[in-house]
Short mmCIF file of C-alpha atoms in Angstrom, two decimals:
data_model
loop_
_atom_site.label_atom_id
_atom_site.label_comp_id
_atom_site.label_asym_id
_atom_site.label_seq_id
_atom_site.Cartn_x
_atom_site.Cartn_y
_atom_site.Cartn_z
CA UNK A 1 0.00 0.00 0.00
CA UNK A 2 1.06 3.18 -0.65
CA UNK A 3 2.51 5.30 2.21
CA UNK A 4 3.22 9.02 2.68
CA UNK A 5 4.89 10.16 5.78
CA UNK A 6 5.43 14.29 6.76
CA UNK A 7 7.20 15.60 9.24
CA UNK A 8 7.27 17.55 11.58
CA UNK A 9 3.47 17.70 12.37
CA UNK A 10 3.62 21.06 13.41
CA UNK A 11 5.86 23.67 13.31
CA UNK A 12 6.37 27.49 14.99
CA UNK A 13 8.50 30.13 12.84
CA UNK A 14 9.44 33.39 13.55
CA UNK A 15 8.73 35.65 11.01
CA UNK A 16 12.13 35.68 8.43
CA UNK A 17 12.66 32.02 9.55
CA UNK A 18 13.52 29.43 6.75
CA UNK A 19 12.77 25.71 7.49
CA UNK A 20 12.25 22.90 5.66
CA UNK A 21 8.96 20.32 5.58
CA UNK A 22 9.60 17.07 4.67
CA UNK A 23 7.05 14.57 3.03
CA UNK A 24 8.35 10.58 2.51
CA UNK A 25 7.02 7.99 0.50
CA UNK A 26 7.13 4.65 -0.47
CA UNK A 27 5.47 3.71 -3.69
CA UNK A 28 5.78 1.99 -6.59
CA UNK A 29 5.71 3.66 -9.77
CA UNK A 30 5.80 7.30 -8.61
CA UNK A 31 3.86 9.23 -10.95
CA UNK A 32 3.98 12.66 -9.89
CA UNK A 33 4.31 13.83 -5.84
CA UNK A 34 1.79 17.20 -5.43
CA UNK A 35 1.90 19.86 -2.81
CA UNK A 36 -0.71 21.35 -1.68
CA UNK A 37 -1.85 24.31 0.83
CA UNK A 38 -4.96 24.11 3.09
CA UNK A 39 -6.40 27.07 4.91
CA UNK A 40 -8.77 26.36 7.89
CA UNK A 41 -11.98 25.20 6.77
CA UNK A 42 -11.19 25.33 3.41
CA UNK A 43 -9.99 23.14 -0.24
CA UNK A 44 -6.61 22.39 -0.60
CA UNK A 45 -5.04 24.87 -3.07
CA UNK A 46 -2.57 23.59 -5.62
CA UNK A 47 1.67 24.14 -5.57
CA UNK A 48 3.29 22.15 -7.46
CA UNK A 49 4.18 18.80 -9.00
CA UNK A 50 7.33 17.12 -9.44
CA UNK A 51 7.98 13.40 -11.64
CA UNK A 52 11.36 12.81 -10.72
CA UNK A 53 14.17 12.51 -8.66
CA UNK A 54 16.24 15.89 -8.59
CA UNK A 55 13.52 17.73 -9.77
CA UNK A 56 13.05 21.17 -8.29
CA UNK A 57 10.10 23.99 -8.79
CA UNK A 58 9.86 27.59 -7.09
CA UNK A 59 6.85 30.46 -6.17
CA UNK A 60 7.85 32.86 -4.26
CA UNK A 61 9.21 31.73 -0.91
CA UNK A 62 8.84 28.27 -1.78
CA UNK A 63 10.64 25.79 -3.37
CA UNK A 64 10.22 22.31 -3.73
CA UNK A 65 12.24 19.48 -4.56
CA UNK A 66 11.91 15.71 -4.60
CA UNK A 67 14.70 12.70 -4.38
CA UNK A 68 13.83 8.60 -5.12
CA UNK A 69 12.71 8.58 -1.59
CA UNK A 70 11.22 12.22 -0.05
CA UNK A 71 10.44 15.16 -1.06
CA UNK A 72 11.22 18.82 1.22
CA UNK A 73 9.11 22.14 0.84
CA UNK A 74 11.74 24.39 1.53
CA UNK A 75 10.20 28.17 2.93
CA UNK A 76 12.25 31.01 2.45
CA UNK A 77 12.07 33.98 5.20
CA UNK A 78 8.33 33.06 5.78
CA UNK A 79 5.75 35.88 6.30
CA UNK A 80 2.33 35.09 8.77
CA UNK A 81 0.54 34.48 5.48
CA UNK A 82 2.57 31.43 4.67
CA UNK A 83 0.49 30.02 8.19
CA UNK A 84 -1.47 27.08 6.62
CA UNK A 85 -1.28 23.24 6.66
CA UNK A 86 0.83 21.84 3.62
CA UNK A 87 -0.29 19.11 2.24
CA UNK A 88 1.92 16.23 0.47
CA UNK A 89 0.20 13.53 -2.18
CA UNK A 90 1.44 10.89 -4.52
CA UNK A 91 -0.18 9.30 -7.61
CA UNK A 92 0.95 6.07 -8.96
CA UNK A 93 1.49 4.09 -12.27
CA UNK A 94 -1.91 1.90 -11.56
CA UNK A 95 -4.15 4.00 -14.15
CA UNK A 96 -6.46 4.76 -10.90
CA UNK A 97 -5.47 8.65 -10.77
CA UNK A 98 -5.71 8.66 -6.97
CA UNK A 99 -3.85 10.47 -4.49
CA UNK A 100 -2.58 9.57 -1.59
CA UNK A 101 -2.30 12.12 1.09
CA UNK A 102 0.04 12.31 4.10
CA UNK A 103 -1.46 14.39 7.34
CA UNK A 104 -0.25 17.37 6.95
CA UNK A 105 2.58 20.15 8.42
CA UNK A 106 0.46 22.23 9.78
CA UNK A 107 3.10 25.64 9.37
CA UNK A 108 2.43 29.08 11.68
CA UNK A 109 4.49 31.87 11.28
CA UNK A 110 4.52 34.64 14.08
CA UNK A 111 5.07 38.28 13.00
CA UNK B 1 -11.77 31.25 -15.07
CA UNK B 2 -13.77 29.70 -12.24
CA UNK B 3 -12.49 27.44 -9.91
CA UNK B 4 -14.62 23.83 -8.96
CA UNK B 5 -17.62 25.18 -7.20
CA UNK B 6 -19.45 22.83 -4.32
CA UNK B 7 -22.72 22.65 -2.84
CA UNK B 8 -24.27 22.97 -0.22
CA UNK B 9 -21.68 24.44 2.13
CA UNK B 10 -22.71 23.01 5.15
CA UNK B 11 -25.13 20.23 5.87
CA UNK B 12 -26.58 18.71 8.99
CA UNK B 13 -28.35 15.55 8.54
CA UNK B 14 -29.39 12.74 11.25
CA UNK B 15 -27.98 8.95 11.34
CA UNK B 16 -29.93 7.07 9.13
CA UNK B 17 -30.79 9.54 6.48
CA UNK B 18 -29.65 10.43 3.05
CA UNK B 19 -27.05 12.78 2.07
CA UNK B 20 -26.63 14.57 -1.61
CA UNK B 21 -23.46 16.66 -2.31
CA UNK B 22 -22.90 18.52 -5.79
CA UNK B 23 -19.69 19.42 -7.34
CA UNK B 24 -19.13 21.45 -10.49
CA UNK B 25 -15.79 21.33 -12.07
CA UNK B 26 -13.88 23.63 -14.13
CA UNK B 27 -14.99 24.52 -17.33
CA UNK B 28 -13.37 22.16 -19.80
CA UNK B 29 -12.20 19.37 -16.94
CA UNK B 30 -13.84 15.95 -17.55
CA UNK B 31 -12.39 14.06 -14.45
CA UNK B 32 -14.13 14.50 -11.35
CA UNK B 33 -12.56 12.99 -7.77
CA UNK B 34 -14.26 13.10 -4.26
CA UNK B 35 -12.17 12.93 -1.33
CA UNK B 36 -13.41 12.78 2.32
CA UNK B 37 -11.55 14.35 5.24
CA UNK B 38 -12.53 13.67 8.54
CA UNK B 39 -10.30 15.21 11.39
CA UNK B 40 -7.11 12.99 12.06
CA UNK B 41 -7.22 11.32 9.35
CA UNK B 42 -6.05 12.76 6.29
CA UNK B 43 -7.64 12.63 2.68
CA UNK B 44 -9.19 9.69 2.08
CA UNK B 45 -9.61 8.99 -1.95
CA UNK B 46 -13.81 8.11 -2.74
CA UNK B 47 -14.55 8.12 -6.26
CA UNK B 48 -13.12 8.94 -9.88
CA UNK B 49 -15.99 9.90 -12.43
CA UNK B 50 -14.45 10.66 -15.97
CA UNK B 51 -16.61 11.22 -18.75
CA UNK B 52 -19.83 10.05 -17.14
CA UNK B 53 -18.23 6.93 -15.89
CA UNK B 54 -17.46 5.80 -12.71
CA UNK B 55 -13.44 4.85 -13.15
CA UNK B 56 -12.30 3.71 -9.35
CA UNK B 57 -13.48 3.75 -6.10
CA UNK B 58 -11.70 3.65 -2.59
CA UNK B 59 -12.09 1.58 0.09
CA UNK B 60 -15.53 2.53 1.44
CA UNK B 61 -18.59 0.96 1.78
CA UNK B 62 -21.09 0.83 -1.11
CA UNK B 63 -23.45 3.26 0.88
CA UNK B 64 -21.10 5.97 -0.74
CA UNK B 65 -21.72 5.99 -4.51
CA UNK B 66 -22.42 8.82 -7.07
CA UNK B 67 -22.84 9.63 -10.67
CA UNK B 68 -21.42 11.86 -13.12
CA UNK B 69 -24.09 13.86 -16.11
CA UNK B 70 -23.40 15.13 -19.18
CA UNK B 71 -22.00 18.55 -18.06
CA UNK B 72 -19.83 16.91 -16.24
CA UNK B 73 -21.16 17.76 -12.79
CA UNK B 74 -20.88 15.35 -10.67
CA UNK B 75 -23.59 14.35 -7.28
CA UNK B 76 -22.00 12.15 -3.85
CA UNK B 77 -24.44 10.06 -2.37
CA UNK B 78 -24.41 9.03 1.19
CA UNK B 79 -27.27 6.58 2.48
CA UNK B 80 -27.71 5.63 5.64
CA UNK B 81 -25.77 8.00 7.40
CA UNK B 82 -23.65 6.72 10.40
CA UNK B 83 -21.62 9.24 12.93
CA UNK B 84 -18.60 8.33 11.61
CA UNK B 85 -19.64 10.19 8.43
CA UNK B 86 -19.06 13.93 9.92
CA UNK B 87 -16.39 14.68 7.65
CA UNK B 88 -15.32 17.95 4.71
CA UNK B 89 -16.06 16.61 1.38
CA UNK B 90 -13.99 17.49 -1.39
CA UNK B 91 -14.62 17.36 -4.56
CA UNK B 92 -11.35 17.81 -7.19
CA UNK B 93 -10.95 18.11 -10.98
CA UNK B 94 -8.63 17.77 -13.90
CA UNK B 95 -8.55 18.10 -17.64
CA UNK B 96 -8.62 15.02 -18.75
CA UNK B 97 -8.24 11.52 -17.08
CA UNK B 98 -4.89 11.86 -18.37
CA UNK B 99 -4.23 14.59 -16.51
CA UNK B 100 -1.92 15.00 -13.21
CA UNK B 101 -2.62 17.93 -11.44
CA UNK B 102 -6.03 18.04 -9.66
CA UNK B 103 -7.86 21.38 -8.38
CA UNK B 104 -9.74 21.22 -5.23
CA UNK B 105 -13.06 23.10 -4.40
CA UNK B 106 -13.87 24.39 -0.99
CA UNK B 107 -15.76 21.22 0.51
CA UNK B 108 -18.90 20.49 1.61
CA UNK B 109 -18.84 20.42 5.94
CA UNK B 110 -21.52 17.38 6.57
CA UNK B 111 -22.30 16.99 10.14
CA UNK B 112 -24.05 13.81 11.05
CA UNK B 113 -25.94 14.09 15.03
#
């Protein structure tokens, strides 16, 4: 079964402070690993996607990037709108298009 | 361009009765996906509708089912509601069932007392 892991659960940033959200998997057939960003009470909004190993993708103070075995959400001096849970999904090779979603880092940033 | 669009926002029901949620994707998408979230566990995968067919299911009981029409719209039914229900159903689309990337509308908050 497929299995997606982040870490840490939660996490408390100053304002300015960069840190780094990891999201592990173990699949097989990796099809694409999505990020995500979920405000309280509401849909998940879209980040990025990444197909393979080395693979990296920006927006603004994030940056993404993925190896054969994790991928880290990287957040560049973060601002109190970055607060939000980030979501972490993978899609696999079995022609059923669904994704499989780990828990969550639920992020807040303090001004 | 206007994002997938849900309905209703909230919804209280009792155990036992029937629930209806509507999604409405993005113009042009033909895949539909509905996801439940209930609080500690994560996204849970439902249902794949793709051109008015009903593609894969997860692992839930066949008291979830839906249907896909011709616009592409797509209605979640839940029968026989049990407590365990209470959950924030998403509904998701993409362009094509070839597609990767899938957009997420706001959810539909069903409370089951």
């Amino acid at each position: 079964e497929d299995q997606v892991t982040q870490s840490p659960e939660a996490l408390r940033l100053q304002e300015g402070e960069s840190s780094s959200l990891n999201c592990s998997y173990t699949v097989s057939g990796l099809r694409g690993l999505f990020w995500y960003r979920q405000d309280p009470g509401k849909g998940p909004e879209f980040l990025f996607t990444l197909y393979s190993a080395g693979e990296e993708k920006e927006k603004e103070r994030l940056k993404a990037t993925l190896t054969k075995k994790e991928s880290f959400l990287h957040i560049t001096a973060p601002k109190p709108e970055d607060s939000a849970t980030y979501l972490c999904a993978v899609q696999v090779f079995y022609g059923n298009n669904r994704l499989a979603f780990g828990k969550g880092n639920q992020v807040v940033v303090i001004p | 361009e206007a994002g997938v669009t849900q309905s209703p926002t909230h919804l209280i029901k009792t155990r036992g009765q029937q629930a209806t949620l509507r999604c409405s994707p993005i113009s042009g998408h033909t895949s539909v996906y509905w996801y439940q979230q209930a609080l500690g566990l994560g996204l849970q995968f439902l249902l794949w509708y793709d051109e008015g067919e009903e593609r894969n299911r997860g692992n839930f009981p066949p008291r979830f089912s839906g249907r896909q029409f011709p616009n592409y719209s797509s209605e979640l039914n839940v029968n026989a509601l049990e407590l365990e229900d209470s959950a924030l159903y998403l509904c998701a689309s993409s362009l094509s069932a070839d597609s990767y990337e899938q957009y997420f509308g706001p959810g539909t908050r069903l409370t089951v007392t």
